[in-house]
Coordinates of C-alpha atoms and ligand atoms in Angstrom, one line a residue:
M1 CA -11.8 4.3 -69.8
T2 CA -10.3 7.5 -68.3
F3 CA -11.8 9.1 -65.3
K4 CA -12.8 12.2 -67.4
K5 CA -14.7 10.1 -70.1
K6 CA -16.7 8.4 -67.3
L7 CA -17.6 11.6 -65.8
N8 CA -19.8 12.3 -69.0
S9 CA -21.4 15.7 -67.7
K10 CA -20.7 19.3 -68.1
F11 CA -21.0 19.7 -64.4
P12 CA -19.9 16.5 -62.7
L13 CA -21.2 15.9 -59.3
I14 CA -19.6 13.1 -57.1
L15 CA -20.7 11.8 -53.8
A16 CA -17.7 12.1 -51.7
P17 CA -16.0 9.2 -49.8
M18 CA -17.2 9.5 -46.1
A19 CA -16.1 7.0 -43.7
G20 CA -18.9 5.4 -41.8
I21 CA -21.3 7.0 -44.1
S22 CA -20.9 6.4 -47.8
S23 CA -22.6 2.8 -47.8
L24 CA -24.3 1.1 -50.7
P25 CA -27.8 2.4 -49.7
F26 CA -26.6 5.9 -49.5
R27 CA -24.7 5.6 -52.8
I28 CA -27.8 4.2 -54.7
I29 CA -30.1 7.0 -53.3
S30 CA -27.7 9.8 -54.2
R31 CA -27.4 8.4 -57.6
E32 CA -31.2 8.2 -58.1
F33 CA -31.2 12.0 -57.3
G34 CA -28.5 12.9 -59.7
A35 CA -24.8 12.0 -58.5
Q36 CA -23.0 10.8 -61.4
Y37 CA -20.2 9.1 -59.6
A38 CA -19.8 7.7 -56.1
F39 CA -17.2 6.5 -53.7
L40 CA -17.0 3.7 -51.2
E41 CA -15.9 4.4 -47.6
M42 CA -12.1 4.7 -47.2
I43 CA -10.3 1.4 -46.7
H44 CA -7.1 0.8 -44.9
A45 CA -4.6 -1.1 -47.5
R46 CA -3.6 -3.3 -44.4
S47 CA -7.3 -4.3 -43.7
L48 CA -7.8 -5.1 -47.5
S49 CA -4.7 -7.2 -47.5
Y50 CA -6.1 -9.3 -44.6
E51 CA -9.5 -9.1 -46.1
S52 CA -11.5 -8.9 -43.0
K53 CA -15.3 -9.5 -42.9
K54 CA -15.6 -5.6 -42.2
T55 CA -13.8 -4.9 -45.3
R56 CA -15.6 -7.3 -47.5
E57 CA -18.8 -5.3 -46.0
L58 CA -17.2 -2.0 -47.1
L59 CA -16.6 -3.2 -50.6
R60 CA -20.1 -4.4 -51.1
T61 CA -21.5 -3.0 -54.3
N62 CA -23.9 -3.9 -57.1
E63 CA -24.6 -3.3 -60.8
M64 CA -26.5 -0.1 -60.2
D65 CA -23.6 1.3 -58.3
H66 CA -21.4 2.7 -61.1
P67 CA -19.2 4.5 -61.9
L68 CA -17.5 3.7 -58.5
G69 CA -14.3 4.8 -56.8
V70 CA -12.5 2.9 -54.2
Q71 CA -10.3 4.8 -51.7
L72 CA -7.2 3.4 -50.1
L73 CA -5.4 4.7 -47.1
S74 CA -1.7 3.7 -46.4
K75 CA 1.8 4.7 -46.1
E76 CA 3.5 1.3 -46.6
E77 CA 4.4 0.2 -50.1
D78 CA 4.0 -3.5 -49.3
F79 CA 0.5 -3.1 -48.2
V80 CA -0.4 -1.0 -51.0
K81 CA 0.7 -3.7 -53.3
S82 CA -1.0 -6.5 -51.5
A83 CA -4.3 -4.5 -51.2
L84 CA -4.1 -3.9 -55.1
K85 CA -3.6 -7.6 -55.6
R86 CA -6.8 -8.3 -53.6
L87 CA -8.8 -5.6 -55.3
N88 CA -7.9 -7.0 -58.5
E89 CA -9.2 -10.5 -57.4
Y90 CA -12.4 -8.7 -56.1
K91 CA -15.4 -10.0 -58.0
Y92 CA -17.2 -6.7 -58.3
K93 CA -15.8 -4.1 -60.6
Y94 CA -14.9 -0.5 -59.7
D95 CA -13.9 2.5 -61.9
L96 CA -11.4 4.5 -60.2
L97 CA -8.9 3.9 -57.5
D98 CA -8.4 7.0 -55.3
F99 CA -5.6 7.3 -52.7
N100 CA -6.1 9.2 -49.6
A101 CA -3.6 12.0 -48.6
A102 CA -6.4 14.2 -47.0
C103 CA -7.6 12.4 -43.8
P104 CA -7.0 14.9 -40.9
V105 CA -7.9 12.4 -38.1
R106 CA -5.0 12.6 -35.6
K107 CA -4.4 8.9 -35.0
I108 CA -4.0 8.7 -39.0
S109 CA -2.3 11.8 -40.0
S110 CA 0.3 11.7 -37.0
R111 CA 1.7 8.3 -38.1
G112 CA 2.1 9.8 -41.7
E113 CA -0.9 8.5 -43.5
G114 CA -3.7 10.6 -44.8
A115 CA -3.0 14.2 -44.7
G116 CA 0.3 13.3 -42.9
L117 CA 1.7 12.4 -46.4
L118 CA 1.2 16.2 -47.4
Q119 CA 4.4 16.6 -45.3
S120 CA 6.2 14.0 -47.4
P121 CA 5.5 14.8 -51.1
G122 CA 8.4 12.5 -52.3
K123 CA 6.8 9.6 -50.4
L124 CA 3.4 10.4 -51.7
K125 CA 4.7 10.4 -55.3
K126 CA 6.5 7.1 -54.8
L127 CA 3.3 5.4 -53.5
L128 CA 1.3 6.9 -56.4
K129 CA 3.7 5.7 -58.8
I130 CA 3.2 2.1 -57.5
I131 CA -0.5 2.3 -57.5
V132 CA -0.4 3.8 -61.3
K133 CA 1.7 0.9 -62.2
E134 CA -0.4 -1.9 -60.7
S135 CA -3.9 -0.5 -61.0
P136 CA -6.0 -1.8 -63.8
V137 CA -8.2 1.2 -63.4
P138 CA -7.6 5.0 -63.6
V139 CA -5.9 6.4 -60.3
S140 CA -6.5 9.6 -58.4
V141 CA -5.4 11.2 -55.1
K142 CA -7.3 13.2 -52.7
I143 CA -5.3 16.0 -51.0
R144 CA -5.8 18.9 -48.8
L145 CA -4.2 22.3 -49.4
G146 CA -1.4 21.5 -47.0
W147 CA -0.8 20.6 -43.2
D148 CA -1.3 24.2 -41.7
N149 CA -0.7 26.6 -44.5
T150 CA -1.4 26.5 -48.4
D151 CA 2.1 27.5 -49.6
S152 CA 3.0 24.1 -51.1
A153 CA -0.4 23.0 -52.3
G154 CA 0.5 23.5 -55.9
D155 CA 3.8 21.7 -55.6
I156 CA 2.1 18.7 -53.8
A157 CA -0.6 18.6 -56.6
M158 CA 2.2 18.8 -59.4
C159 CA 4.1 16.1 -57.6
A160 CA 0.9 13.9 -57.8
Q161 CA 0.2 14.7 -61.3
D162 CA 3.8 13.7 -62.3
A163 CA 3.3 10.2 -60.8
G164 CA 1.0 9.7 -63.7
I165 CA -2.4 9.9 -61.9
D166 CA -5.7 10.6 -63.9
A167 CA -7.3 13.1 -61.6
I168 CA -7.1 15.0 -58.3
F169 CA -9.5 15.7 -55.7
V170 CA -8.8 18.8 -53.6
H171 CA -10.4 19.4 -50.2
G172 CA -9.9 23.3 -50.0
R173 CA -8.9 23.2 -46.3
T174 CA -5.6 22.5 -44.5
K175 CA -5.2 19.4 -42.4
V176 CA -5.1 21.8 -39.2
Q177 CA -8.6 23.4 -40.3
G178 CA -10.1 19.9 -40.2
Y179 CA -13.8 20.4 -41.4
R180 CA -14.2 24.0 -40.2
G181 CA -13.4 27.3 -41.4
E182 CA -13.2 28.9 -44.8
V183 CA -12.6 27.0 -48.1
D184 CA -9.6 28.5 -49.9
Y185 CA -11.1 29.0 -53.4
K186 CA -8.1 30.8 -54.7
A187 CA -5.6 28.0 -53.7
I188 CA -7.9 25.5 -55.5
G189 CA -8.0 27.7 -58.5
C190 CA -4.2 28.1 -58.5
I191 CA -3.9 24.2 -58.5
K192 CA -6.4 24.0 -61.5
K193 CA -4.2 26.6 -63.4
R194 CA -1.1 24.5 -63.0
L195 CA -2.4 20.9 -63.7
K196 CA -3.4 19.2 -66.9
I197 CA -5.5 16.5 -65.3
P198 CA -9.1 17.1 -64.0
V199 CA -9.4 18.9 -60.6
I200 CA -12.4 18.0 -58.6
A201 CA -13.0 20.4 -55.8
S202 CA -14.4 19.6 -52.3
G203 CA -15.6 21.8 -49.4
N204 CA -18.7 23.3 -48.3
I205 CA -20.8 22.2 -51.2
L206 CA -23.9 22.5 -49.0
N207 CA -26.3 23.9 -51.7
A208 CA -26.6 25.0 -55.3
K209 CA -25.1 28.5 -54.7
R210 CA -22.1 27.3 -53.1
A211 CA -21.6 24.8 -55.9
K212 CA -21.7 27.7 -58.5
Q213 CA -19.3 29.6 -56.5
M214 CA -16.9 26.7 -56.4
F215 CA -17.2 26.4 -60.2
D216 CA -16.9 30.0 -60.9
E217 CA -14.0 30.9 -58.5
T218 CA -11.8 28.0 -59.2
G219 CA -12.6 26.8 -62.6
C220 CA -12.7 23.2 -61.3
D221 CA -13.8 20.2 -63.4
G222 CA -16.3 18.8 -61.0
L223 CA -17.4 18.8 -57.3
L224 CA -17.3 16.3 -54.5
V225 CA -20.6 16.6 -52.4
A226 CA -20.0 15.4 -48.9
R227 CA -22.0 16.7 -45.8
G228 CA -24.4 18.6 -48.0
A229 CA -25.8 15.3 -49.2
L230 CA -26.6 13.9 -45.6
G231 CA -30.4 13.6 -45.4
N232 CA -30.4 15.7 -48.6
P233 CA -30.1 13.6 -51.8
W234 CA -32.1 16.5 -53.4
I235 CA -28.9 18.4 -53.4
F236 CA -27.7 17.0 -56.7
K237 CA -30.9 17.9 -58.4
E238 CA -30.8 21.4 -57.0
I239 CA -27.3 22.1 -58.1
Y240 CA -28.0 20.8 -61.6
A241 CA -31.1 23.0 -61.9
Y242 CA -29.2 26.0 -60.9
L243 CA -26.1 25.5 -63.0
V244 CA -27.9 24.4 -66.1
K245 CA -31.1 26.3 -66.1
G246 CA -30.5 29.1 -63.5
I247 CA -33.5 27.8 -61.3
L248 CA -33.3 27.5 -57.6
L249 CA -35.5 24.6 -56.9
K250 CA -38.0 24.8 -53.8
R251 CA -36.9 22.6 -50.8
P252 CA -38.8 19.1 -50.9
A253 CA -42.2 18.7 -49.2
I254 CA -42.5 16.6 -46.2
G255 CA -44.3 13.8 -48.3
E256 CA -41.2 13.8 -50.6
I257 CA -38.8 13.6 -47.7
A258 CA -40.7 10.8 -46.3
D259 CA -40.7 8.9 -49.7
A260 CA -36.9 9.3 -50.0
M261 CA -36.5 8.2 -46.2
Q262 CA -38.6 5.2 -47.0
R263 CA -36.7 4.3 -50.3
H264 CA -33.4 4.8 -48.4
F265 CA -34.5 2.7 -45.5
D266 CA -35.7 -0.3 -47.8
L267 CA -32.2 -0.2 -49.3
S268 CA -30.7 -0.3 -46.0
I269 CA -32.8 -3.4 -45.2
E270 CA -32.0 -5.0 -48.5
C271 CA -28.4 -4.4 -48.0
F272 CA -27.7 -5.0 -44.3
G273 CA -30.7 -7.2 -43.2
D274 CA -33.3 -6.3 -40.7
K275 CA -31.3 -5.7 -37.5
M276 CA -28.4 -3.7 -39.0
G277 CA -30.6 -2.3 -41.5
V278 CA -32.5 -0.4 -38.8
I279 CA -29.4 0.4 -36.8
R280 CA -27.5 1.9 -39.7
F281 CA -30.6 4.0 -40.9
R282 CA -31.1 5.8 -37.4
K283 CA -28.6 8.4 -38.2
F284 CA -30.0 9.1 -41.6
Y285 CA -33.5 9.6 -40.1
V286 CA -32.0 12.4 -37.9
W287 CA -30.2 14.1 -41.0
Y288 CA -33.4 13.8 -43.2
T289 CA -35.3 15.6 -40.4
K290 CA -32.9 18.3 -39.8
G291 CA -34.2 21.8 -39.3
V292 CA -37.7 20.3 -38.7
T293 CA -39.4 22.0 -35.7
G294 CA -41.1 19.6 -33.2
I295 CA -39.2 16.7 -34.5
R296 CA -37.5 15.6 -31.3
P297 CA -40.1 13.1 -30.0
L298 CA -39.9 11.2 -33.2
R299 CA -36.1 11.2 -33.4
E300 CA -36.0 10.1 -29.7
E301 CA -38.4 7.2 -30.9
V302 CA -36.1 6.2 -33.8
M303 CA -33.1 5.9 -31.4
R304 CA -35.1 3.3 -29.4
T305 CA -36.3 1.5 -32.7
T306 CA -35.0 -2.1 -33.3
T307 CA -37.4 -3.5 -35.8
K308 CA -38.1 -2.9 -39.4
E309 CA -41.8 -2.6 -38.6
A310 CA -41.2 0.1 -36.0
M311 CA -39.1 2.0 -38.3
N312 CA -41.6 2.0 -40.8
R313 CA -44.0 3.4 -38.4
V314 CA -41.9 6.3 -37.4
I315 CA -41.3 7.2 -41.2
E316 CA -45.0 7.3 -41.5
K317 CA -45.6 9.2 -38.3
F318 CA -43.2 11.8 -39.8
R319 CA -45.3 11.9 -43.1
F320 CA -48.5 12.5 -41.3
T321 CA -47.5 14.5 -38.3
K322 CA -48.3 18.3 -38.4
I323 CA -44.7 19.5 -38.4
L324 CA -43.5 23.0 -39.0
R325 CA -40.7 23.8 -41.4
Ligands
LIG1 C1 -18.0 11.9 -41.5 C2 -17.0 12.3 -42.8 C3 -16.2 11.2 -43.1 C4 -15.3 11.6 -44.2 N1 -14.5 10.5 -44.5 C5 -13.7 10.6 -45.7 C6 -12.9 9.5 -46.2 O1 -12.9 8.5 -45.7 N2 -12.0 9.9 -47.2 C7 -12.0 11.1 -47.8 O2 -11.2 11.4 -48.7 N3 -12.6 12.2 -47.2 C8 -13.7 12.0 -46.2 N4 -14.3 12.9 -45.7 C9 -14.1 14.4 -46.4 C10 -15.1 14.7 -47.4 O3 -15.0 13.7 -48.5 C11 -15.0 16.0 -47.9 O4 -13.8 16.2 -48.7 C12 -15.1 17.1 -46.8 O5 -16.1 16.8 -45.8 C13 -15.4 18.5 -47.3 O6 -16.5 18.6 -48.0 P1 -17.9 19.3 -47.2 O7 -17.4 20.5 -46.7 O8 -18.8 19.5 -48.4 O9 -18.4 18.3 -46.2 C14 -15.2 12.8 -44.7 C15 -16.0 13.8 -44.2 C16 -17.0 13.5 -43.2 C17 -17.8 14.8 -42.8

């Protein structure tokens, strides 16, 4: 089924790929709050070819976790081919294969991978053609607007479309901007005007108003929600309520936050076991309690927490402590 059909919504909201963050528990809780699509963490084609234990962990999914995108990173044709072979053998199904031409991390982009490929559109097109040919599921690419300027953003996007992909994800910043600075709505809008395939926009989708602004100013076909969802799965419901009914929902009460945290933590234990479940949840506790006055002692306690029972207690302490917001 094409990517567009699977989106199945007037305002598709997709949980973005985030390395070190987009694990199964986070994807499940985001879906429960309204994300229609989610991504696994980015996987390097080389590690997929060798299928390390860590890679198998990254690929962990379940039947609730659909539709689901896998994202590959590479610049080498051979590794791309063998990674695809491995993915095809993998027992769980995924629904979209995305190729990363957006990662700005220096050690990746400087060796010509991720955003480094924006400087070689011909090479990007060649790699995408291989993926389109070998992939059993629809293929997409995630790009930025360019290396240090947006002059060739439209041409890069056209080049990707010519390779036969199904959709394009556009982070509306350049590689040099990293994750800071203004998102260029106009440049995303220009790409949308030139392309026939769905254009999904990314960048500063931090609340419902920003989401509306992105749809209005770019004409995009959907949104990738990234940092806005950290400790804030309500963002999906909030964006929907605002776009569909024009309602700005109130921020969740402390009890609702504690309920979501508990659910997320239970999923973390189920997925990673007691020890790693606790360790991997710590950063989410910090994100869930962002902006809460007087939270510091509890956060410090979380960082020392090593057992499931202790984490449950810190979540309950949050629920019942008189904390100002
Ligand atoms: C910690 C972190 C990890 C990320 N990892 C990836 C990744 O692996 N692949 C990718 O395409 N984008 C990745 N991104 C970029 C996001 O998908 C998104 O495009 C970017 O954060 C802009 O959206 P935002 O301003 O709403 O956060 C990452 C972003 C963050 C903050």
